[in-house]
PDB file of C-alpha atoms in Angstrom:
ATOM      1  CA  MET Q   1     -20.054  -3.911   8.181  1.00 56.00           C
ATOM      2  CA  LEU Q   2     -18.619  -2.155   5.161  1.00 53.00           C
ATOM      3  CA  ARG Q   3     -15.296  -2.152   6.955  1.00 54.00           C
ATOM      4  CA  TYR Q   4     -15.357  -5.979   7.099  1.00 51.00           C
ATOM      5  CA  LEU Q   5     -16.177  -6.269   3.412  1.00 52.00           C
ATOM      6  CA  LEU Q   6     -13.300  -3.945   2.579  1.00 49.00           C
ATOM      7  CA  LEU Q   7     -11.047  -6.081   4.770  1.00 51.00           C
ATOM      8  CA  ALA Q   8     -12.169  -9.214   2.920  1.00 54.00           C
ATOM      9  CA  ALA Q   9     -11.680  -7.599  -0.477  1.00 53.00           C
ATOM     10  CA  THR Q  10      -8.227  -6.366   0.517  1.00 53.00           C
ATOM     11  CA  LEU Q  11      -7.301  -9.769   1.891  1.00 51.00           C
ATOM     12  CA  ILE Q  12      -8.328 -11.588  -1.255  1.00 52.00           C
ATOM     13  CA  CYS Q  13      -7.251  -9.043  -3.873  1.00 50.00           C
ATOM     14  CA  THR Q  14      -3.897  -7.911  -2.484  1.00 45.00           C
ATOM     15  CA  PRO Q  15      -1.199  -8.472  -5.082  1.00 42.00           C
ATOM     16  CA  SER Q  16       1.526 -11.001  -4.309  1.00 36.00           C
ATOM     17  CA  VAL Q  17       4.043  -8.161  -4.078  1.00 42.00           C
ATOM     18  CA  TYR Q  18       2.442  -6.996  -0.839  1.00 41.00           C
ATOM     19  CA  ALA Q  19       1.716 -10.374   0.702  1.00 50.00           C
ATOM     20  CA  ASP Q  20       3.734 -13.473   1.331  1.00 82.00           C
ATOM     21  CA  THR Q  21       3.315 -16.127  -1.310  1.00 90.00           C
ATOM     22  CA  ILE Q  22       2.342 -19.726  -0.739  1.00 92.00           C
ATOM     23  CA  GLY Q  23       5.611 -20.768  -2.375  1.00 90.00           C
ATOM     24  CA  ARG Q  24       7.584 -19.106   0.419  1.00 92.00           C
ATOM     25  CA  TYR Q  25       5.205 -20.447   3.070  1.00 93.00           C
ATOM     26  CA  MET Q  26       5.553 -24.008   1.789  1.00 93.00           C
ATOM     27  CA  ASN Q  27       9.329 -23.660   1.516  1.00 92.00           C
ATOM     28  CA  ILE Q  28       9.432 -22.846   5.236  1.00 93.00           C
ATOM     29  CA  ALA Q  29       6.988 -25.651   6.097  1.00 94.00           C
ATOM     30  CA  ASN Q  30       8.944 -28.208   4.057  1.00 94.00           C
ATOM     31  CA  ASN Q  31      12.302 -27.211   5.546  1.00 93.00           C
ATOM     32  CA  ILE Q  32      11.252 -27.500   9.199  1.00 94.00           C
ATOM     33  CA  PRO Q  33      11.553 -31.321   9.370  1.00 93.00           C
ATOM     34  CA  LYS Q  34      14.909 -31.187   7.555  1.00 93.00           C
ATOM     35  CA  MET Q  35      16.279 -28.672  10.039  1.00 92.00           C
ATOM     36  CA  GLU Q  36      14.971 -30.640  13.016  1.00 92.00           C
ATOM     37  CA  MET Q  37      16.883 -33.724  11.811  1.00 92.00           C
ATOM     38  CA  LYS Q  38      20.195 -31.897  11.937  1.00 91.00           C
ATOM     39  CA  ALA Q  39      22.327 -32.084  15.066  1.00 87.00           C
ATOM     40  CA  ASP Q  40      23.138 -28.393  14.746  1.00 89.00           C
ATOM     41  CA  LYS Q  41      21.710 -26.187  17.528  1.00 92.00           C
ATOM     42  CA  GLN Q  42      21.292 -23.305  15.080  1.00 93.00           C
ATOM     43  CA  ALA Q  43      19.154 -25.508  12.810  1.00 92.00           C
ATOM     44  CA  HIS Q  44      16.880 -26.386  15.740  1.00 92.00           C
ATOM     45  CA  THR Q  45      16.572 -22.715  16.630  1.00 93.00           C
ATOM     46  CA  TRP Q  46      15.644 -21.942  13.012  1.00 93.00           C
ATOM     47  CA  ALA Q  47      13.005 -24.708  13.047  1.00 93.00           C
ATOM     48  CA  ARG Q  48      11.421 -23.333  16.254  1.00 94.00           C
ATOM     49  CA  SER Q  49      11.380 -19.819  14.796  1.00 94.00           C
ATOM     50  CA  ALA Q  50       9.912 -21.092  11.530  1.00 94.00           C
ATOM     51  CA  ARG Q  51       7.139 -22.934  13.404  1.00 94.00           C
ATOM     52  CA  THR Q  52       6.335 -19.729  15.272  1.00 94.00           C
ATOM     53  CA  ILE Q  53       6.173 -17.772  12.014  1.00 93.00           C
ATOM     54  CA  LEU Q  54       3.815 -20.329  10.440  1.00 94.00           C
ATOM     55  CA  HIS Q  55       1.681 -20.334  13.595  1.00 95.00           C
ATOM     56  CA  LEU Q  56       1.383 -16.537  13.687  1.00 95.00           C
ATOM     57  CA  THR Q  57       0.651 -16.395   9.956  1.00 94.00           C
ATOM     58  CA  SER Q  58      -2.038 -19.074  10.228  1.00 95.00           C
ATOM     59  CA  GLU Q  59      -3.551 -17.461  13.318  1.00 96.00           C
ATOM     60  CA  SER Q  60      -3.751 -14.066  11.626  1.00 95.00           C
ATOM     61  CA  ILE Q  61      -5.285 -15.532   8.478  1.00 96.00           C
ATOM     62  CA  ALA Q  62      -7.796 -17.562  10.536  1.00 96.00           C
ATOM     63  CA  GLU Q  63      -8.982 -14.431  12.341  1.00 96.00           C
ATOM     64  CA  SER Q  64      -9.189 -12.507   9.055  1.00 95.00           C
ATOM     65  CA  MET Q  65     -11.132 -15.319   7.385  1.00 96.00           C
ATOM     66  CA  MET Q  66     -13.627 -15.441  10.235  1.00 95.00           C
ATOM     67  CA  LEU Q  67     -14.161 -11.657  10.022  1.00 95.00           C
ATOM     68  CA  ALA Q  68     -14.542 -11.801   6.238  1.00 95.00           C
ATOM     69  CA  ASN Q  69     -16.941 -14.736   6.522  1.00 95.00           C
ATOM     70  CA  GLN Q  70     -18.982 -12.924   9.150  1.00 94.00           C
ATOM     71  CA  ALA Q  71     -19.266  -9.856   6.926  1.00 95.00           C
ATOM     72  CA  ALA Q  72     -20.252 -12.002   3.944  1.00 94.00           C
ATOM     73  CA  ASP Q  73     -22.794 -13.892   6.077  1.00 93.00           C
ATOM     74  CA  GLU Q  74     -24.369 -10.603   7.157  1.00 94.00           C
ATOM     75  CA  ARG Q  75     -24.880  -9.868   3.470  1.00 93.00           C
ATOM     76  CA  GLY Q  76     -26.490 -13.276   2.992  1.00 91.00           C
ATOM     77  CA  SER Q  77     -23.714 -15.246   1.311  1.00 92.00           C
ATOM     78  CA  ALA Q  78     -21.139 -16.751   3.647  1.00 94.00           C
ATOM     79  CA  LEU Q  79     -17.835 -17.798   2.106  1.00 95.00           C
ATOM     80  CA  PHE Q  80     -17.687 -21.077   4.054  1.00 96.00           C
ATOM     81  CA  CYS Q  81     -19.753 -22.833   6.711  1.00 95.00           C
ATOM     82  CA  LEU Q  82     -17.966 -24.459   9.627  1.00 93.00           C
ATOM     83  CA  PRO Q  83     -19.917 -27.186  11.411  1.00 92.00           C
ATOM     84  CA  GLY Q  84     -20.681 -26.371  15.036  1.00 88.00           C
ATOM     85  CA  SER Q  85     -18.097 -28.915  16.205  1.00 91.00           C
ATOM     86  CA  VAL Q  86     -15.208 -27.304  14.277  1.00 90.00           C
ATOM     87  CA  SER Q  87     -13.257 -24.290  15.463  1.00 90.00           C
ATOM     88  CA  LEU Q  88     -10.967 -22.399  13.142  1.00 93.00           C
ATOM     89  CA  ASN Q  89      -7.542 -22.167  14.767  1.00 94.00           C
ATOM     90  CA  ALA Q  90      -3.936 -21.765  13.644  1.00 94.00           C
ATOM     91  CA  LEU Q  91      -3.043 -25.459  13.739  1.00 94.00           C
ATOM     92  CA  MET Q  92      -6.116 -26.538  11.765  1.00 95.00           C
ATOM     93  CA  LEU Q  93      -5.682 -23.767   9.206  1.00 96.00           C
ATOM     94  CA  ASN Q  94      -1.956 -24.481   8.772  1.00 96.00           C
ATOM     95  CA  GLU Q  95      -2.752 -28.123   7.968  1.00 96.00           C
ATOM     96  CA  LEU Q  96      -5.567 -27.066   5.625  1.00 97.00           C
ATOM     97  CA  ILE Q  97      -3.315 -24.578   3.806  1.00 96.00           C
ATOM     98  CA  GLN Q  98      -0.629 -27.205   3.216  1.00 95.00           C
ATOM     99  CA  HIS Q  99      -3.183 -29.825   2.129  1.00 95.00           C
ATOM    100  CA  THR Q 100      -4.898 -27.379  -0.248  1.00 94.00           C
ATOM    101  CA  TYR Q 101      -1.575 -26.315  -1.747  1.00 93.00           C
ATOM    102  CA  ARG Q 102      -0.814 -29.920  -2.627  1.00 91.00           C
ATOM    103  CA  GLU Q 103      -4.280 -30.370  -4.188  1.00 90.00           C
ATOM    104  CA  ILE Q 104      -4.377 -27.217  -6.315  1.00 87.00           C
ATOM    105  CA  SER Q 105      -4.030 -28.171  -9.949  1.00 77.00           C
ATOM    106  CA  SER Q 106      -2.444 -25.283 -11.754  1.00 68.00           C
ATOM    107  CA  GLN Q 107       0.922 -24.620 -13.246  1.00 61.00           C
ATOM    108  CA  GLU Q 108       3.594 -24.671 -10.565  1.00 56.00           C
ATOM    109  CA  SER Q 109       4.687 -21.065 -11.139  1.00 58.00           C
ATOM    110  CA  ASP Q 110       1.104 -19.762 -10.960  1.00 82.00           C
ATOM    111  CA  LYS Q 111       0.343 -21.764  -7.836  1.00 85.00           C
ATOM    112  CA  ASN Q 112       3.472 -20.579  -6.023  1.00 85.00           C
ATOM    113  CA  ASP Q 113       2.621 -16.925  -6.698  1.00 87.00           C
ATOM    114  CA  MET Q 114      -0.740 -17.150  -4.911  1.00 91.00           C
ATOM    115  CA  THR Q 115      -0.956 -15.583  -1.472  1.00 93.00           C
ATOM    116  CA  VAL Q 116      -1.268 -17.760   1.603  1.00 95.00           C
ATOM    117  CA  SER Q 117      -4.684 -16.159   2.235  1.00 94.00           C
ATOM    118  CA  GLN Q 118      -5.915 -17.131  -1.232  1.00 93.00           C
ATOM    119  CA  VAL Q 119      -4.949 -20.767  -0.647  1.00 94.00           C
ATOM    120  CA  ALA Q 120      -6.573 -20.681   2.810  1.00 96.00           C
ATOM    121  CA  LEU Q 121      -9.817 -19.343   1.340  1.00 95.00           C
ATOM    122  CA  ILE Q 122      -9.801 -22.010  -1.386  1.00 94.00           C
ATOM    123  CA  GLY Q 123      -9.254 -24.682   1.251  1.00 95.00           C
ATOM    124  CA  LEU Q 124     -12.003 -23.398   3.540  1.00 96.00           C
ATOM    125  CA  THR Q 125     -14.551 -23.099   0.736  1.00 95.00           C
ATOM    126  CA  ARG Q 126     -13.744 -26.588  -0.547  1.00 94.00           C
ATOM    127  CA  LYS Q 127     -13.721 -28.303   2.829  1.00 95.00           C
ATOM    128  CA  TYR Q 128     -16.645 -26.395   4.363  1.00 95.00           C
ATOM    129  CA  PRO Q 129     -18.979 -25.367   1.526  1.00 95.00           C
ATOM    130  CA  CYS Q 130     -22.281 -23.746   2.408  1.00 92.00           C
ATOM    131  CA  THR Q 131     -24.750 -26.381   1.306  1.00 82.00           C
ATOM    132  CA  GLY Q 132     -27.862 -26.584   3.468  1.00 60.00           C
ATOM    133  CA  SER Q 133     -27.875 -30.383   3.691  1.00 43.00           C
ATOM    134  CA  THR Q 134     -24.245 -31.104   4.671  1.00 38.00           C
ATOM    135  CA  THR Q 135     -23.255 -28.310   7.052  1.00 39.00           C
ATOM    136  CA  SER Q 136     -24.811 -26.130   9.671  1.00 40.00           C
ATOM    137  CA  ALA Q 137     -25.920 -22.582   9.033  1.00 42.00           C
ATOM    138  CA  PRO Q 138     -23.141 -20.037   8.489  1.00 42.00           C
ATOM    139  CA  SER Q 139     -24.080 -18.086  11.589  1.00 41.00           C
ATOM    140  CA  ALA Q 140     -23.395 -21.160  13.753  1.00 42.00           C
ATOM    141  CA  ALA Q 141     -19.787 -21.122  12.594  1.00 41.00           C
ATOM    142  CA  LEU Q 142     -19.466 -17.474  13.533  1.00 40.00           C
ATOM    143  CA  LYS Q 143     -20.420 -17.837  17.171  1.00 39.00           C
ATOM    144  CA  PRO Q 144     -17.580 -16.835  19.516  1.00 38.00           C
ATOM    145  CA  ALA Q 145     -17.349 -20.432  20.782  1.00 41.00           C
ATOM    146  CA  ASN Q 146     -16.131 -21.501  17.323  1.00 44.00           C
ATOM    147  CA  ILE Q 147     -13.332 -18.947  17.181  1.00 42.00           C
ATOM    148  CA  GLN Q 148     -10.521 -20.383  19.229  1.00 48.00           C
ATOM    149  CA  LYS Q 149      -8.494 -17.964  21.304  1.00 46.00           C
ATOM    150  CA  PRO Q 150      -4.817 -17.538  20.397  1.00 46.00           C
ATOM    151  CA  THR Q 151      -2.593 -20.254  21.800  1.00 51.00           C
ATOM    152  CA  ALA Q 152       1.086 -20.912  22.104  1.00 50.00           C
ATOM    153  CA  PRO Q 153       2.936 -21.498  18.828  1.00 52.00           C
ATOM    154  CA  MET Q 154       2.966 -24.974  17.307  1.00 51.00           C
ATOM    155  CA  GLU Q 155       5.637 -27.284  18.697  1.00 49.00           C
TER     156      GLU Q 155
END
């Protein structure tokens, strides 16, 4: 259990130097459609590779968030509460990360220096807060059925 809390603390507190920043992540995400529009085969190859990178990043962060949330829930204060009908997967988290990035109201330079994990955590806590009346209990979100198995990269 302590191991999970240390993982969560490391995930959240890791300096930007050691983790990819949301600015870089969003640069990749924003360039994918541009590259797909080009007739160049190399541009299409780059776009496929970029989608795979975003998928793997989102999948890794989703698994880490679920572990951190489980550890926090065991201590009595879950970070976020997924409804029973929602499963945290790479595609959903990628969309949430991009949406949250666009909503964050801070100076552009500060926002771009945040880690992708920090933006994901902000998005999860905003979209799925743990309030007894609007969402299910945290432990319901942590059941294995709500953690989607890895899938093929986003197309």
